[in-house]
PDB file of C-alpha atoms in Angstrom:
ATOM      1  CA  MET A   1      44.479  88.901  20.730  1.00 77.00           C
ATOM      2  CA  ARG A   2      42.319  89.174  17.851  1.00 81.00           C
ATOM      3  CA  GLU A   3      43.291  85.678  16.798  1.00 86.00           C
ATOM      4  CA  ARG A   4      42.644  84.467  20.273  1.00 85.00           C
ATOM      5  CA  GLY A   5      39.166  85.942  20.283  1.00 88.00           C
ATOM      6  CA  GLU A   6      38.383  84.465  16.901  1.00 90.00           C
ATOM      7  CA  ARG A   7      39.580  81.052  18.014  1.00 90.00           C
ATOM      8  CA  GLU A   8      37.392  81.173  21.145  1.00 91.00           C
ATOM      9  CA  GLU A   9      34.455  82.234  19.089  1.00 92.00           C
ATOM     10  CA  ARG A  10      34.956  79.300  16.655  1.00 92.00           C
ATOM     11  CA  GLU A  11      35.140  76.881  19.596  1.00 93.00           C
ATOM     12  CA  ARG A  12      31.882  78.219  21.006  1.00 92.00           C
ATOM     13  CA  GLU A  13      30.269  77.806  17.599  1.00 93.00           C
ATOM     14  CA  ARG A  14      31.459  74.191  17.408  1.00 91.00           C
ATOM     15  CA  GLU A  15      30.142  73.435  20.888  1.00 91.00           C
ATOM     16  CA  ARG A  16      26.813  75.044  20.053  1.00 90.00           C
ATOM     17  CA  ALA A  17      26.581  72.963  16.849  1.00 91.00           C
ATOM     18  CA  ARG A  18      27.553  69.836  18.739  1.00 88.00           C
ATOM     19  CA  GLY A  19      24.868  70.525  21.341  1.00 88.00           C
ATOM     20  CA  GLU A  20      22.295  71.151  18.638  1.00 89.00           C
ATOM     21  CA  ARG A  21      23.122  67.850  16.930  1.00 87.00           C
ATOM     22  CA  ALA A  22      22.900  65.995  20.269  1.00 86.00           C
ATOM     23  CA  ARG A  23      19.579  67.684  21.031  1.00 85.00           C
ATOM     24  CA  GLU A  24      18.298  66.796  17.586  1.00 86.00           C
ATOM     25  CA  ALA A  25      19.376  63.162  18.012  1.00 82.00           C
ATOM     26  CA  ARG A  26      17.653  62.977  21.396  1.00 79.00           C
ATOM     27  CA  SER A  27      14.424  64.392  20.042  1.00 79.00           C
ATOM     28  CA  ASN A  28      14.517  61.925  17.099  1.00 75.00           C
ATOM     29  CA  ALA A  29      15.012  59.023  19.506  1.00 70.00           C
ATOM     30  CA  GLU A  30      12.134  60.240  21.641  1.00 69.00           C
ATOM     31  CA  ARG A  31       9.897  60.574  18.574  1.00 68.00           C
ATOM     32  CA  LYS A  32      10.751  57.128  17.207  1.00 67.00           C
ATOM     33  CA  GLY A  33      11.147  55.377  20.519  1.00 66.00           C
ATOM     34  CA  SER A  34      14.085  53.220  21.427  1.00 65.00           C
ATOM     35  CA  ALA A  35      15.055  50.182  19.342  1.00 65.00           C
ATOM     36  CA  ARG A  36      13.567  47.820  21.907  1.00 65.00           C
ATOM     37  CA  GLU A  37      10.329  49.755  22.013  1.00 68.00           C
ATOM     38  CA  ARG A  38      10.094  49.694  18.213  1.00 68.00           C
ATOM     39  CA  GLU A  39      10.538  45.897  17.826  1.00 74.00           C
ATOM     40  CA  SER A  40       7.546  43.634  17.184  1.00 79.00           C
ATOM     41  CA  PRO A  41       6.130  41.393  19.904  1.00 79.00           C
ATOM     42  CA  LEU A  42       7.303  38.334  17.972  1.00 78.00           C
ATOM     43  CA  SER A  43      10.895  39.518  17.806  1.00 78.00           C
ATOM     44  CA  ARG A  44      10.662  40.430  21.485  1.00 76.00           C
ATOM     45  CA  ALA A  45       9.486  36.886  22.274  1.00 76.00           C
ATOM     46  CA  ARG A  46      12.325  35.475  20.188  1.00 72.00           C
ATOM     47  CA  ARG A  47      14.792  37.583  22.135  1.00 73.00           C
ATOM     48  CA  ARG A  48      13.384  36.335  25.438  1.00 74.00           C
ATOM     49  CA  ASN A  49      13.383  32.707  24.245  1.00 71.00           C
ATOM     50  CA  PRO A  50      16.540  32.409  22.171  1.00 65.00           C
ATOM     51  CA  ARG A  51      15.776  28.841  20.924  1.00 72.00           C
ATOM     52  CA  PRO A  52      12.218  28.729  19.634  1.00 72.00           C
ATOM     53  CA  LYS A  53      13.019  26.001  17.114  1.00 80.00           C
ATOM     54  CA  GLU A  54      14.087  23.604  19.840  1.00 83.00           C
ATOM     55  CA  LYS A  55      10.940  24.376  21.809  1.00 83.00           C
ATOM     56  CA  ARG A  56       8.751  23.744  18.763  1.00 86.00           C
ATOM     57  CA  ARG A  57      10.628  20.491  18.071  1.00 89.00           C
ATOM     58  CA  LYS A  58      10.063  19.378  21.665  1.00 90.00           C
ATOM     59  CA  GLU A  59       6.345  20.173  21.446  1.00 92.00           C
ATOM     60  CA  ARG A  60       6.090  18.266  18.154  1.00 93.00           C
ATOM     61  CA  LYS A  61       7.787  15.239  19.718  1.00 94.00           C
ATOM     62  CA  GLU A  62       5.380  15.355  22.661  1.00 94.00           C
ATOM     63  CA  ARG A  63       2.406  15.449  20.280  1.00 94.00           C
ATOM     64  CA  GLN A  64       3.823  12.502  18.336  1.00 94.00           C
ATOM     65  CA  LYS A  65       4.302  10.550  21.562  1.00 93.00           C
ATOM     66  CA  ALA A  66       0.699  11.234  22.575  1.00 93.00           C
ATOM     67  CA  ARG A  67      -0.533  10.146  19.137  1.00 92.00           C
ATOM     68  CA  LYS A  68       1.593   6.983  19.310  1.00 92.00           C
ATOM     69  CA  LYS A  69       0.221   6.224  22.768  1.00 90.00           C
ATOM     70  CA  ASP A  70      -3.356   6.623  21.470  1.00 90.00           C
ATOM     71  CA  THR A  71      -2.714   4.296  18.523  1.00 92.00           C
ATOM     72  CA  ARG A  72      -1.062   1.767  20.848  1.00 91.00           C
ATOM     73  CA  LYS A  73      -4.147   1.828  23.093  1.00 91.00           C
ATOM     74  CA  LYS A  74      -6.411   1.323  20.072  1.00 92.00           C
ATOM     75  CA  GLU A  75      -4.284  -1.582  18.830  1.00 93.00           C
ATOM     76  CA  GLU A  76      -4.322  -3.210  22.276  1.00 94.00           C
ATOM     77  CA  LYS A  77      -8.103  -2.842  22.427  1.00 93.00           C
ATOM     78  CA  LYS A  78      -8.403  -4.342  18.956  1.00 94.00           C
ATOM     79  CA  LYS A  79      -6.101  -7.228  19.883  1.00 94.00           C
ATOM     80  CA  GLN A  80      -8.039  -7.862  23.088  1.00 94.00           C
ATOM     81  CA  GLY A  81     -11.333  -7.950  21.174  1.00 94.00           C
ATOM     82  CA  LYS A  82      -9.838 -10.383  18.671  1.00 95.00           C
ATOM     83  CA  GLU A  83      -8.625 -12.668  21.456  1.00 96.00           C
ATOM     84  CA  GLU A  84     -12.026 -12.544  23.164  1.00 96.00           C
ATOM     85  CA  ARG A  85     -13.796 -13.494  19.925  1.00 96.00           C
ATOM     86  CA  LYS A  86     -11.361 -16.373  19.425  1.00 96.00           C
ATOM     87  CA  ALA A  87     -11.928 -17.610  23.000  1.00 96.00           C
ATOM     88  CA  ASN A  88     -15.712 -17.396  22.531  1.00 96.00           C
ATOM     89  CA  LYS A  89     -15.470 -19.352  19.289  1.00 96.00           C
ATOM     90  CA  GLU A  90     -13.361 -22.064  20.952  1.00 96.00           C
ATOM     91  CA  LYS A  91     -15.836 -22.242  23.847  1.00 96.00           C
ATOM     92  CA  LYS A  92     -18.740 -22.577  21.416  1.00 96.00           C
ATOM     93  CA  ASN A  93     -16.963 -25.357  19.514  1.00 96.00           C
ATOM     94  CA  LYS A  94     -16.181 -27.169  22.760  1.00 95.00           C
ATOM     95  CA  ASN A  95     -19.812 -26.978  23.876  1.00 95.00           C
ATOM     96  CA  ALA A  96     -21.025 -28.208  20.484  1.00 95.00           C
ATOM     97  CA  LYS A  97     -18.583 -31.124  20.709  1.00 95.00           C
ATOM     98  CA  LYS A  98     -19.911 -31.998  24.185  1.00 93.00           C
ATOM     99  CA  GLU A  99     -23.502 -31.871  22.903  1.00 94.00           C
ATOM    100  CA  ARG A 100     -22.677 -34.185  19.992  1.00 93.00           C
ATOM    101  CA  ARG A 101     -20.954 -36.601  22.366  1.00 92.00           C
ATOM    102  CA  LYS A 102     -23.971 -36.531  24.718  1.00 90.00           C
ATOM    103  CA  LYS A 103     -26.343 -37.280  21.846  1.00 89.00           C
ATOM    104  CA  LYS A 104     -24.126 -40.105  20.672  1.00 88.00           C
ATOM    105  CA  ASP A 105     -23.933 -41.593  24.185  1.00 86.00           C
ATOM    106  CA  SER A 106     -27.691 -41.321  24.749  1.00 86.00           C
ATOM    107  CA  ALA A 107     -28.340 -42.952  21.363  1.00 82.00           C
ATOM    108  CA  ALA A 108     -25.983 -45.816  22.255  1.00 79.00           C
ATOM    109  CA  LYS A 109     -27.709 -46.296  25.628  1.00 78.00           C
ATOM    110  CA  THR A 110     -31.173 -46.657  24.125  1.00 75.00           C
ATOM    111  CA  GLU A 111     -31.439 -49.899  22.174  1.00 62.00           C
ATOM    112  CA  PRO A 112     -31.839 -49.443  18.477  1.00 60.00           C
ATOM    113  CA  PRO A 113     -35.058 -50.784  16.895  1.00 61.00           C
ATOM    114  CA  PRO A 114     -34.719 -54.349  15.548  1.00 61.00           C
ATOM    115  CA  SER A 115     -33.379 -54.208  12.051  1.00 67.00           C
ATOM    116  CA  ARG A 116     -35.863 -55.402   9.428  1.00 63.00           C
ATOM    117  CA  LYS A 117     -35.072 -56.867   6.087  1.00 63.00           C
ATOM    118  CA  PRO A 118     -36.389 -54.818   3.206  1.00 60.00           C
ATOM    119  CA  TYR A 119     -39.765 -55.888   1.779  1.00 63.00           C
ATOM    120  CA  GLN A 120     -40.456 -58.082   4.827  1.00 57.00           C
ATOM    121  CA  ASP A 121     -44.119 -58.681   5.416  1.00 56.00           C
ATOM    122  CA  LEU A 122     -44.883 -57.667   8.969  1.00 58.00           C
ATOM    123  CA  HIS A 123     -48.105 -59.676   9.223  1.00 59.00           C
ATOM    124  CA  GLN A 124     -46.510 -63.052   8.431  1.00 58.00           C
ATOM    125  CA  PRO A 125     -43.790 -64.038  10.817  1.00 55.00           C
ATOM    126  CA  SER A 126     -40.856 -65.459   8.938  1.00 57.00           C
ATOM    127  CA  SER A 127     -40.080 -69.108   9.517  1.00 59.00           C
ATOM    128  CA  PRO A 128     -36.411 -69.747   9.898  1.00 57.00           C
ATOM    129  CA  PRO A 129     -34.928 -71.814   7.088  1.00 56.00           C
ATOM    130  CA  PRO A 130     -33.800 -75.302   8.072  1.00 52.00           C
ATOM    131  CA  PRO A 131     -30.168 -75.655   9.004  1.00 55.00           C
ATOM    132  CA  PRO A 132     -28.114 -76.444   5.912  1.00 51.00           C
ATOM    133  CA  SER A 133     -26.234 -79.303   7.582  1.00 56.00           C
ATOM    134  CA  SER A 134     -29.370 -81.556   7.683  1.00 60.00           C
ATOM    135  CA  LEU A 135     -30.124 -81.154   3.960  1.00 54.00           C
ATOM    136  CA  PRO A 136     -28.006 -81.681   0.888  1.00 58.00           C
ATOM    137  CA  PRO A 137     -26.458 -78.417  -0.362  1.00 55.00           C
ATOM    138  CA  SER A 138     -28.453 -78.123  -3.604  1.00 56.00           C
ATOM    139  CA  LEU A 139     -31.790 -78.666  -1.851  1.00 51.00           C
ATOM    140  CA  SER A 140     -31.040 -76.218   0.945  1.00 51.00           C
ATOM    141  CA  LEU A 141     -30.228 -73.538  -1.598  1.00 50.00           C
ATOM    142  CA  SER A 142     -33.483 -74.012  -3.489  1.00 56.00           C
ATOM    143  CA  LEU A 143     -35.452 -74.049  -0.232  1.00 50.00           C
ATOM    144  CA  SER A 144     -33.927 -70.843   1.006  1.00 55.00           C
ATOM    145  CA  LEU A 145     -34.614 -69.226  -2.371  1.00 52.00           C
ATOM    146  CA  SER A 146     -38.226 -70.324  -2.349  1.00 56.00           C
ATOM    147  CA  LEU A 147     -38.676 -69.162   1.230  1.00 50.00           C
ATOM    148  CA  SER A 148     -37.193 -65.783   0.562  1.00 54.00           C
ATOM    149  CA  LEU A 149     -39.351 -65.382  -2.531  1.00 51.00           C
ATOM    150  CA  SER A 150     -42.520 -66.419  -0.716  1.00 53.00           C
ATOM    151  CA  HIS A 151     -42.131 -63.504   1.711  1.00 56.00           C
ATOM    152  CA  VAL A 152     -41.934 -60.984  -1.123  1.00 55.00           C
ATOM    153  CA  SER A 153     -45.354 -59.972  -2.339  1.00 58.00           C
ATOM    154  CA  HIS A 154     -46.281 -58.477  -5.692  1.00 60.00           C
ATOM    155  CA  VAL A 155     -43.324 -59.829  -7.622  1.00 57.00           C
ATOM    156  CA  SER A 156     -43.830 -60.597 -11.245  1.00 61.00           C
ATOM    157  CA  ILE A 157     -41.230 -62.763 -12.876  1.00 63.00           C
ATOM    158  CA  THR A 158     -41.124 -62.416 -16.617  1.00 60.00           C
TER     159      THR A 158
END
């Protein structure tokens, strides 16, 4: 009986110790807070969204697309401006060509002034030289020379 009493007493001691340890563990948990309560907001967010890398990659791709779209718009604008300038230049050249043609046509329509021989005296009308067929060739040549020289004034032959 004695042994029985001692055994029961030891069991009660064990249970009391077990209870104390459990109580101690509970109080520690309450003091520290649970594991989930102790984690940082970032780790909590990571737990909620298990694939943050993929999300970041997706966002990066979207930003790149937007940037690409912007550059494409700029390039199109640039190209359009270039084409407009080219068209304006062609138009200008065409108009200039038309103007030149008009001037040429108007100049051809108006009769040009009668062409004058250089050093011709305007006050003395020139007498036409006699036709060469009526005179011998040597005489006609000397006549034409003398006629042409008579029209020239202020010539000194040395």
